[in-house]
Short mmCIF file of C-alpha atoms in Angstrom, two decimals:
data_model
loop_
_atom_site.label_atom_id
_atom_site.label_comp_id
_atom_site.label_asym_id
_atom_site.label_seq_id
_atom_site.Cartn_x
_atom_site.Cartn_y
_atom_site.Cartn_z
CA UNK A 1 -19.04 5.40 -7.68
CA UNK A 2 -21.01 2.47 -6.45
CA UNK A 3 -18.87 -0.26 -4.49
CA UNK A 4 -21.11 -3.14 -3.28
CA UNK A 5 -19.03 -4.26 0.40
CA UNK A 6 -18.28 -8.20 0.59
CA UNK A 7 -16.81 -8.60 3.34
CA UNK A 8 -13.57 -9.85 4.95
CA UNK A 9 -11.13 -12.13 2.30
CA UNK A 10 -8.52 -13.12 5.07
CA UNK A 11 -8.94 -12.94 8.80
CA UNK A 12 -5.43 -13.22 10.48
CA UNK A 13 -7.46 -14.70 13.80
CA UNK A 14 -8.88 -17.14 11.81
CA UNK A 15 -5.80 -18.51 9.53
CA UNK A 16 -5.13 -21.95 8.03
CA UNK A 17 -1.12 -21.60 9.15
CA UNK A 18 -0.19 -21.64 12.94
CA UNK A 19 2.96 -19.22 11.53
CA UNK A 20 0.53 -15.86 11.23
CA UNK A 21 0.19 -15.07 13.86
CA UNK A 22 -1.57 -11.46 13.71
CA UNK A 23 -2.09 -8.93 11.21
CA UNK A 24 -2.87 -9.26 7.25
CA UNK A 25 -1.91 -5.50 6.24
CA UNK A 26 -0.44 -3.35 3.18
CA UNK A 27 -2.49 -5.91 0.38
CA UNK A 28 -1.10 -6.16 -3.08
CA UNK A 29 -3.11 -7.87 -5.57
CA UNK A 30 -1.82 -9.29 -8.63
CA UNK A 31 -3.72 -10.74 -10.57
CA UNK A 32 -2.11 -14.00 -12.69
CA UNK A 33 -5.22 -14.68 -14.59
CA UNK A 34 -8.65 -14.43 -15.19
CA UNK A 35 -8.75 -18.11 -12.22
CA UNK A 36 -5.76 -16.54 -10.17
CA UNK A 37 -5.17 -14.14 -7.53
CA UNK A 38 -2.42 -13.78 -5.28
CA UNK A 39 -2.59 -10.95 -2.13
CA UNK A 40 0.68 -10.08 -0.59
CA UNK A 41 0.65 -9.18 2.67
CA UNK A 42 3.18 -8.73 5.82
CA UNK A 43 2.17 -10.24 9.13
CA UNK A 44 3.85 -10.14 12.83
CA UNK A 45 6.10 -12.57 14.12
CA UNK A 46 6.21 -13.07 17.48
CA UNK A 47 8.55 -10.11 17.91
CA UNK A 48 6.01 -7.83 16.24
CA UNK A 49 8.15 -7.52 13.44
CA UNK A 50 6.83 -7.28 9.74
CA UNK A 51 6.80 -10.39 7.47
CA UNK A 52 6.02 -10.76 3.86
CA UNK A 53 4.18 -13.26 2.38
CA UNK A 54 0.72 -13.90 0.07
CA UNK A 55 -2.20 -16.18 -0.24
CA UNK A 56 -4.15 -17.36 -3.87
CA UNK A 57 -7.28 -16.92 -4.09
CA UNK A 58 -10.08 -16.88 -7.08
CA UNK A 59 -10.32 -13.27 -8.17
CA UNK A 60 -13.90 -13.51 -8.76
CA UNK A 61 -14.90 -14.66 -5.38
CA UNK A 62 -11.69 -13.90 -3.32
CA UNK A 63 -12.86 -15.17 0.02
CA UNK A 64 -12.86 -18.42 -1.74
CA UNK A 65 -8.95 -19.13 -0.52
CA UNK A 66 -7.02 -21.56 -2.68
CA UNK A 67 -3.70 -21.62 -0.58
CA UNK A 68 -1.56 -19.30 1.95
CA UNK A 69 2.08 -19.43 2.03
CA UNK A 70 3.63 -21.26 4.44
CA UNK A 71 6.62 -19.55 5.14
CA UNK A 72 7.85 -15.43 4.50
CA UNK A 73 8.97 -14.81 1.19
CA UNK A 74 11.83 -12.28 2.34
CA UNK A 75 13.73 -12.79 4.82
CA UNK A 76 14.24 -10.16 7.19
CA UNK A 77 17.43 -8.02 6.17
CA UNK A 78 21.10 -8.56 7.60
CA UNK A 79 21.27 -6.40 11.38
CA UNK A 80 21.79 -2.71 10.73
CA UNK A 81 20.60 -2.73 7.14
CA UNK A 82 16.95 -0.78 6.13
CA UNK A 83 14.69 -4.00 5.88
CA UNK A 84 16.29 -5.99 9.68
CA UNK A 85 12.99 -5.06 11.45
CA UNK A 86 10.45 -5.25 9.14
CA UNK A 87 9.39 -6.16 5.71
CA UNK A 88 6.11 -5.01 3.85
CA UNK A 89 5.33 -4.99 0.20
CA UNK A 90 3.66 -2.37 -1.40
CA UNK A 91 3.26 -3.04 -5.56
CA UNK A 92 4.53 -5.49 -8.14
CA UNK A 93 5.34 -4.76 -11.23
CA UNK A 94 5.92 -7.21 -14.67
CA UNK A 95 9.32 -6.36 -16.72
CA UNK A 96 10.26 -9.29 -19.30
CA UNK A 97 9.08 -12.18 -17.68
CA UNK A 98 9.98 -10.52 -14.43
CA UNK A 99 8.06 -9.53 -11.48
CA UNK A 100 9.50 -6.76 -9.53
CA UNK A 101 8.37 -6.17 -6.19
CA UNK A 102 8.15 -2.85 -4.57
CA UNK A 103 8.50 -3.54 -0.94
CA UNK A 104 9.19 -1.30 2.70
CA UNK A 105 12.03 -1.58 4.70
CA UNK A 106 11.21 -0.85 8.45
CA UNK A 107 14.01 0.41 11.02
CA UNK A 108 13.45 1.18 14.76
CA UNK A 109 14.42 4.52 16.03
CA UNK A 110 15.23 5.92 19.19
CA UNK A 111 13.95 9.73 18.78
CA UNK A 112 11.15 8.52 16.69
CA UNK A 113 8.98 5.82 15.92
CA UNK A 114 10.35 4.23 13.07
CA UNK A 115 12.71 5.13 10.00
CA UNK A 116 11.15 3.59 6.65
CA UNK A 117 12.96 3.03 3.13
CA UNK A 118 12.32 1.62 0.01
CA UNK A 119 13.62 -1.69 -1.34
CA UNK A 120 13.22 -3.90 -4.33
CA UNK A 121 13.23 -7.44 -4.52
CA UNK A 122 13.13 -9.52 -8.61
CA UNK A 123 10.83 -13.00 -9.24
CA UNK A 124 12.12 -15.25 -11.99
CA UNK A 125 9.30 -17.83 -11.53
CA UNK A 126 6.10 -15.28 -11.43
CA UNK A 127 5.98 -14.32 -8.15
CA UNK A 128 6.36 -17.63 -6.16
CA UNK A 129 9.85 -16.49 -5.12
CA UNK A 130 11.87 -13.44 -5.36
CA UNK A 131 15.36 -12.81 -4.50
CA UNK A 132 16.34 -9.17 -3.35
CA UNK A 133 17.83 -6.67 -5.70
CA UNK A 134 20.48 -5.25 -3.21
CA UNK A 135 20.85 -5.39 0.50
CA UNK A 136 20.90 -1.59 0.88
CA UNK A 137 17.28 0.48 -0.34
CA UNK A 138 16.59 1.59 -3.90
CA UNK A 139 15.26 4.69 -2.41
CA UNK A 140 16.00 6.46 0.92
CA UNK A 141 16.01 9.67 2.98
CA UNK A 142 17.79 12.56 1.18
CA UNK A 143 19.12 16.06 0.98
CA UNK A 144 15.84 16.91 -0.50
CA UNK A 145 13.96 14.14 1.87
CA UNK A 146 15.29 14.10 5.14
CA UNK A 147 12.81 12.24 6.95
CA UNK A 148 11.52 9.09 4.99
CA UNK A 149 10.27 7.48 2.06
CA UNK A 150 7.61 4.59 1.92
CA UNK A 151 4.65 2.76 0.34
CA UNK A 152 5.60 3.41 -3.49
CA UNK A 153 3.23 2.84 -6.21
CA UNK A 154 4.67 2.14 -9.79
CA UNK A 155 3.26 2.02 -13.00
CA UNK A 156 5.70 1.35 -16.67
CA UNK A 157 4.22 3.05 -19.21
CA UNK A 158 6.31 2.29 -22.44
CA UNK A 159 9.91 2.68 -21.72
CA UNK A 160 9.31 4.84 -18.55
CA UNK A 161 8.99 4.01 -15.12
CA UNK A 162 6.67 6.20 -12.97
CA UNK A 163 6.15 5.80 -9.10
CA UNK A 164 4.30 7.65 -6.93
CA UNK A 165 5.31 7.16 -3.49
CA UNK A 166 5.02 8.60 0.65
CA UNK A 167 7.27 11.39 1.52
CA UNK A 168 7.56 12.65 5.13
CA UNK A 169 8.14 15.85 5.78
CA UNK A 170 8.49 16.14 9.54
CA UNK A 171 7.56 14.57 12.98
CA UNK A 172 5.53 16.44 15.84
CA UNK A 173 4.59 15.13 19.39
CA UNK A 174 1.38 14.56 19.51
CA UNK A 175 -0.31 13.83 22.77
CA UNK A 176 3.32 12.68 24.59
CA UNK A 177 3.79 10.32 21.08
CA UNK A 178 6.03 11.60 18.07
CA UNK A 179 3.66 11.49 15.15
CA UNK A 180 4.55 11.93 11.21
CA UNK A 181 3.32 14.00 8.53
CA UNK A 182 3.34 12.24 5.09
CA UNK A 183 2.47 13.38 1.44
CA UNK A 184 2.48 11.92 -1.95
CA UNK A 185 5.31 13.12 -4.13
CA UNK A 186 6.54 11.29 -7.91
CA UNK A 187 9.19 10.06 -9.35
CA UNK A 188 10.77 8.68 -12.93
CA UNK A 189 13.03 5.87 -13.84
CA UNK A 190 14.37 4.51 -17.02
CA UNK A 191 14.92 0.79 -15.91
CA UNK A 192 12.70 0.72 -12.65
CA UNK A 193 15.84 0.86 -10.00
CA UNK A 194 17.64 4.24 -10.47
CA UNK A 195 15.00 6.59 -9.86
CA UNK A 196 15.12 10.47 -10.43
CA UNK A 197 12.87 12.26 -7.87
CA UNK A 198 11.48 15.99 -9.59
CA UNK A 199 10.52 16.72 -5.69
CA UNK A 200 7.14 17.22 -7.19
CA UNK A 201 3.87 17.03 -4.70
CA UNK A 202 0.95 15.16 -5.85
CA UNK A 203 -1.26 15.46 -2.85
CA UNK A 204 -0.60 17.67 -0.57
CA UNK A 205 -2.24 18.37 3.33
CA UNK A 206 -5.24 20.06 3.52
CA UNK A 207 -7.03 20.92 7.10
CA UNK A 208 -7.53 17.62 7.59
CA UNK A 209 -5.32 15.42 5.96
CA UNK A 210 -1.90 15.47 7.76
CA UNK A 211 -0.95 11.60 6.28
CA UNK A 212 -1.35 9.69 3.27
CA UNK A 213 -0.72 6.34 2.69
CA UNK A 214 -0.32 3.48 -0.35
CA UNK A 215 -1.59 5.03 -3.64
CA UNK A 216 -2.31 2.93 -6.02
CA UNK A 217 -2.65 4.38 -9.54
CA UNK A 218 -4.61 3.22 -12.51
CA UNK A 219 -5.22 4.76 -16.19
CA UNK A 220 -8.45 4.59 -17.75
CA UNK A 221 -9.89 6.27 -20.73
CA UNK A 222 -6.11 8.49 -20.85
CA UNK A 223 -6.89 9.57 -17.64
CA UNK A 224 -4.79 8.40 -14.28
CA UNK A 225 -6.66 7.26 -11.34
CA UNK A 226 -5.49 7.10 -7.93
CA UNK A 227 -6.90 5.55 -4.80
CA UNK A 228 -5.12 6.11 -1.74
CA UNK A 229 -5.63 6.36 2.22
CA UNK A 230 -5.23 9.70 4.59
CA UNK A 231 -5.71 10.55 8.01
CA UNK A 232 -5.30 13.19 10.60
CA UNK A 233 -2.39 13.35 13.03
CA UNK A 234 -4.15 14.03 15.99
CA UNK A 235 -6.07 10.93 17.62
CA UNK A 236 -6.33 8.74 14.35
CA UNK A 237 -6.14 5.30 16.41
CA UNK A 238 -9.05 5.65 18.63
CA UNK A 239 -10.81 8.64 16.91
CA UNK A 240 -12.91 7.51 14.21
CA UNK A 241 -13.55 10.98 12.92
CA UNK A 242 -9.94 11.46 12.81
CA UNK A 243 -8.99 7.54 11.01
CA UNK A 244 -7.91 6.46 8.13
CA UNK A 245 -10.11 6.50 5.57
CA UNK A 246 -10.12 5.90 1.89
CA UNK A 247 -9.55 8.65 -0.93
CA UNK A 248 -9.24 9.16 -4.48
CA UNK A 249 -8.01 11.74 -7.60
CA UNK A 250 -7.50 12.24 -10.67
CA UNK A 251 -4.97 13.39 -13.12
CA UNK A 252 -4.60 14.10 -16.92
CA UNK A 253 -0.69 13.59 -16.67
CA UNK A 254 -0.01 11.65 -13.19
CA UNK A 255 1.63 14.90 -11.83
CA UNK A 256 -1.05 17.23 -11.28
CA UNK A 257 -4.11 15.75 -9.34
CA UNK A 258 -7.26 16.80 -8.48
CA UNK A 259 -8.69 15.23 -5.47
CA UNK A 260 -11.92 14.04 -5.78
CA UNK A 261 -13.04 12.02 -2.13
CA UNK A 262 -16.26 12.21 -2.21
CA UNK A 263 -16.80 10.27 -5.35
CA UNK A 264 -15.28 7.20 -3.98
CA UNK A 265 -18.13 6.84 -1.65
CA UNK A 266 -16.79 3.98 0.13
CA UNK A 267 -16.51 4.54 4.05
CA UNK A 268 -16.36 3.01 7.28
CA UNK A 269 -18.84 0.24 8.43
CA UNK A 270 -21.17 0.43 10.79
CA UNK A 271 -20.23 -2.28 12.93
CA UNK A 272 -17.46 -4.78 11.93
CA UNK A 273 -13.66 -5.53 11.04
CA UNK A 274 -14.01 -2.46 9.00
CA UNK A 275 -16.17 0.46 11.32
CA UNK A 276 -13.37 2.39 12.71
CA UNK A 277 -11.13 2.74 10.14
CA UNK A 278 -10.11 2.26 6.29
CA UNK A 279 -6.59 2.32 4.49
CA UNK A 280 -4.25 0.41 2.27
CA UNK A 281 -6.28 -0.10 -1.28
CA UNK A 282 -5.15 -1.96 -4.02
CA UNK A 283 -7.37 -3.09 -7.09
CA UNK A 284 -7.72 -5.17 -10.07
CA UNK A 285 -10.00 -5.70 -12.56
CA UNK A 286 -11.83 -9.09 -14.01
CA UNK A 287 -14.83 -9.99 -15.67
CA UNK A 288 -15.19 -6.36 -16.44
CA UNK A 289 -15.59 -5.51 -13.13
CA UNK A 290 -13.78 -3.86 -10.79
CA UNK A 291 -12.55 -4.60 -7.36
CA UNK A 292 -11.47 -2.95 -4.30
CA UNK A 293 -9.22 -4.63 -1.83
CA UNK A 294 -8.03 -2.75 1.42
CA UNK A 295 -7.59 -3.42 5.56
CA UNK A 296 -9.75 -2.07 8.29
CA UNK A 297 -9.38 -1.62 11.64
CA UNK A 298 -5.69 -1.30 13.37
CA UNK A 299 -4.28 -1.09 10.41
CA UNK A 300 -4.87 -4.63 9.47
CA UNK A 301 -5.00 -6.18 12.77
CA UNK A 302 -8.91 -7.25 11.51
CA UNK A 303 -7.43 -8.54 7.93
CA UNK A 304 -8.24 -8.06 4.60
CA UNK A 305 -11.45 -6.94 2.63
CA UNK A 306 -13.03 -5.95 -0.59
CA UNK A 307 -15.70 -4.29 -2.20
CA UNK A 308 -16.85 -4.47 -6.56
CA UNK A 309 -17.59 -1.30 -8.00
CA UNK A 310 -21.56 -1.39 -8.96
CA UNK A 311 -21.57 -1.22 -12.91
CA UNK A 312 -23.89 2.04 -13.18
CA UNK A 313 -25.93 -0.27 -16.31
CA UNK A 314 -26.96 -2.62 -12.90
#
């Protein structure tokens, strides 16, 4: 693959609302039409605390911002439920003139860093609002996941729901800081809220991959695509060798992958909101082309980015 870098689409530094007041991170595109984008996104408020909310923008040119909400679209959950400390998305889905959102429910933990779920939250007008499906999450730790579940991807292909989605499967200390280890694992639903996990492994760790992050699956020609972030454990916030960086496989059911990084060919910068680190893809596709959107540095502390895959005709 070719991708052609553009540059930043949203810097949180540099907003139009005094409400944002760091942080653009986890994008989710989705696209309305061939004049309309809209980018979710979860900022900080001034507790540090995950937010959820999205900007429109022209899908052609997406730097070219048309508006920015001007207030979170979720409201942080009730205190002691999965979503009271944080709220990111992570895909949305259309069902019968629905939108279903995908989101992450953050909890604080005393042992650990953090405790992460998964919750769902229904549009009736597009996307502009949505109203949460239930105030406890669709999908959470288990007998056969006792850690944590996060960053689901789903796609409905006819009458089945398939998501593939973050498992962790433990925590180490790592340099005086408990650090997790994540893979991607799948699941099926019939109506896109009970979901039947087959505690099947998509991508697994390999010598250096000890976390993956937000896949984002596509199907083209009968064959599934996935682009998706990993990193080490050891040193991934200040070692650029060790960061995030962007991946991708494929798969001729959307069970068994193949990993196939190298033919992404999209790295870290040189120099920029995007040199030390790369994570969090999502993509759409107009005009026959295809785009890349994904967060840098600190995890989107340096906002939001994108890159069009190079038609090999060019």
């Amino acid at each position: 693959m070719k991708w052609i870098k553009k540059g930043l689409i949203f810097d949180p530094k540099n907003n139009q609302t005094s409400w944002i007041r760091n942080y653009a991170s986890v994008p989710v595109c989705d696209l309305i039409s061939d004049e309309l984008l809209r980018i979710y996104f979860s900022t900080r408020d001034e507790q540090g605390r995950s937010i959820l909310t999205y900007l429109e923008t022209s899908p052609a040119n997406p730097n070219n911002i048309i508006t920015i909400m001007k207030s979170p679209i979720l409201q942080l959950g009730e205190m002691g439920t999965f979503d009271d400390n944080g709220i990111m998305p992570s895909c949305v889905v259309d069902n019968n003139g629905l939108k279903y959102l995908y989101y992450i429910g953050w909890n604080p933990q005393k042992t650990v860093s953090y405790r992460l779920s998964i919750g769902l939250a229904i549009s009736k007008d597009g996307g502009l609002t949505f109203k949460k499906y239930s105030t406890g999450p669709i999908l959470d730790r288990d007998i056969d996941e006792p850690y944590f579940n996060t960053t689901p991807f789903v796609l409905k292909e006819g009458g089945l729901w398939k998501m593939w989605y973050v498992s962790c499967t433990k925590w180490e200390i790592i340099n005086d800081w408990p650090e997790p280890f994540y893979h991607i694992k799948y699941a099926e639903s019939q109506d896109g809220i009970n979901w039947f996990r087959k505690n099947i492994v998509c991508l697994d760790y390999d010598d250096f991959s000890d976390g993956f992050a937000k896949p984002f699956v596509f199907k083209e020609k009968d064959i599934y695509k996935m682009f998706y972030s990993f990193r080490s454990a050891k040193s991934y916030r200040t070692d650029l060798k060790k960061s995030y960086r962007l991946g991708y496989a494929e798969s001729q059911d959307g069970i068994n992958w193949i990993r196939k990084d190298n033919k992404l060919n999209l790295g870290i910068s040189q120099k920029g909101w995007d040199s030390n680190m790369i994570e969090y893809p999502s993509s759409y596709v107009v005009n026959n082309k295809r785009y890349l959107v994904y967060n840098g540095n600190k995890f989107g502390e340096s906002g939001i980015g994108y890159a069009v895959l190079k038609d090999e005709k060019e």
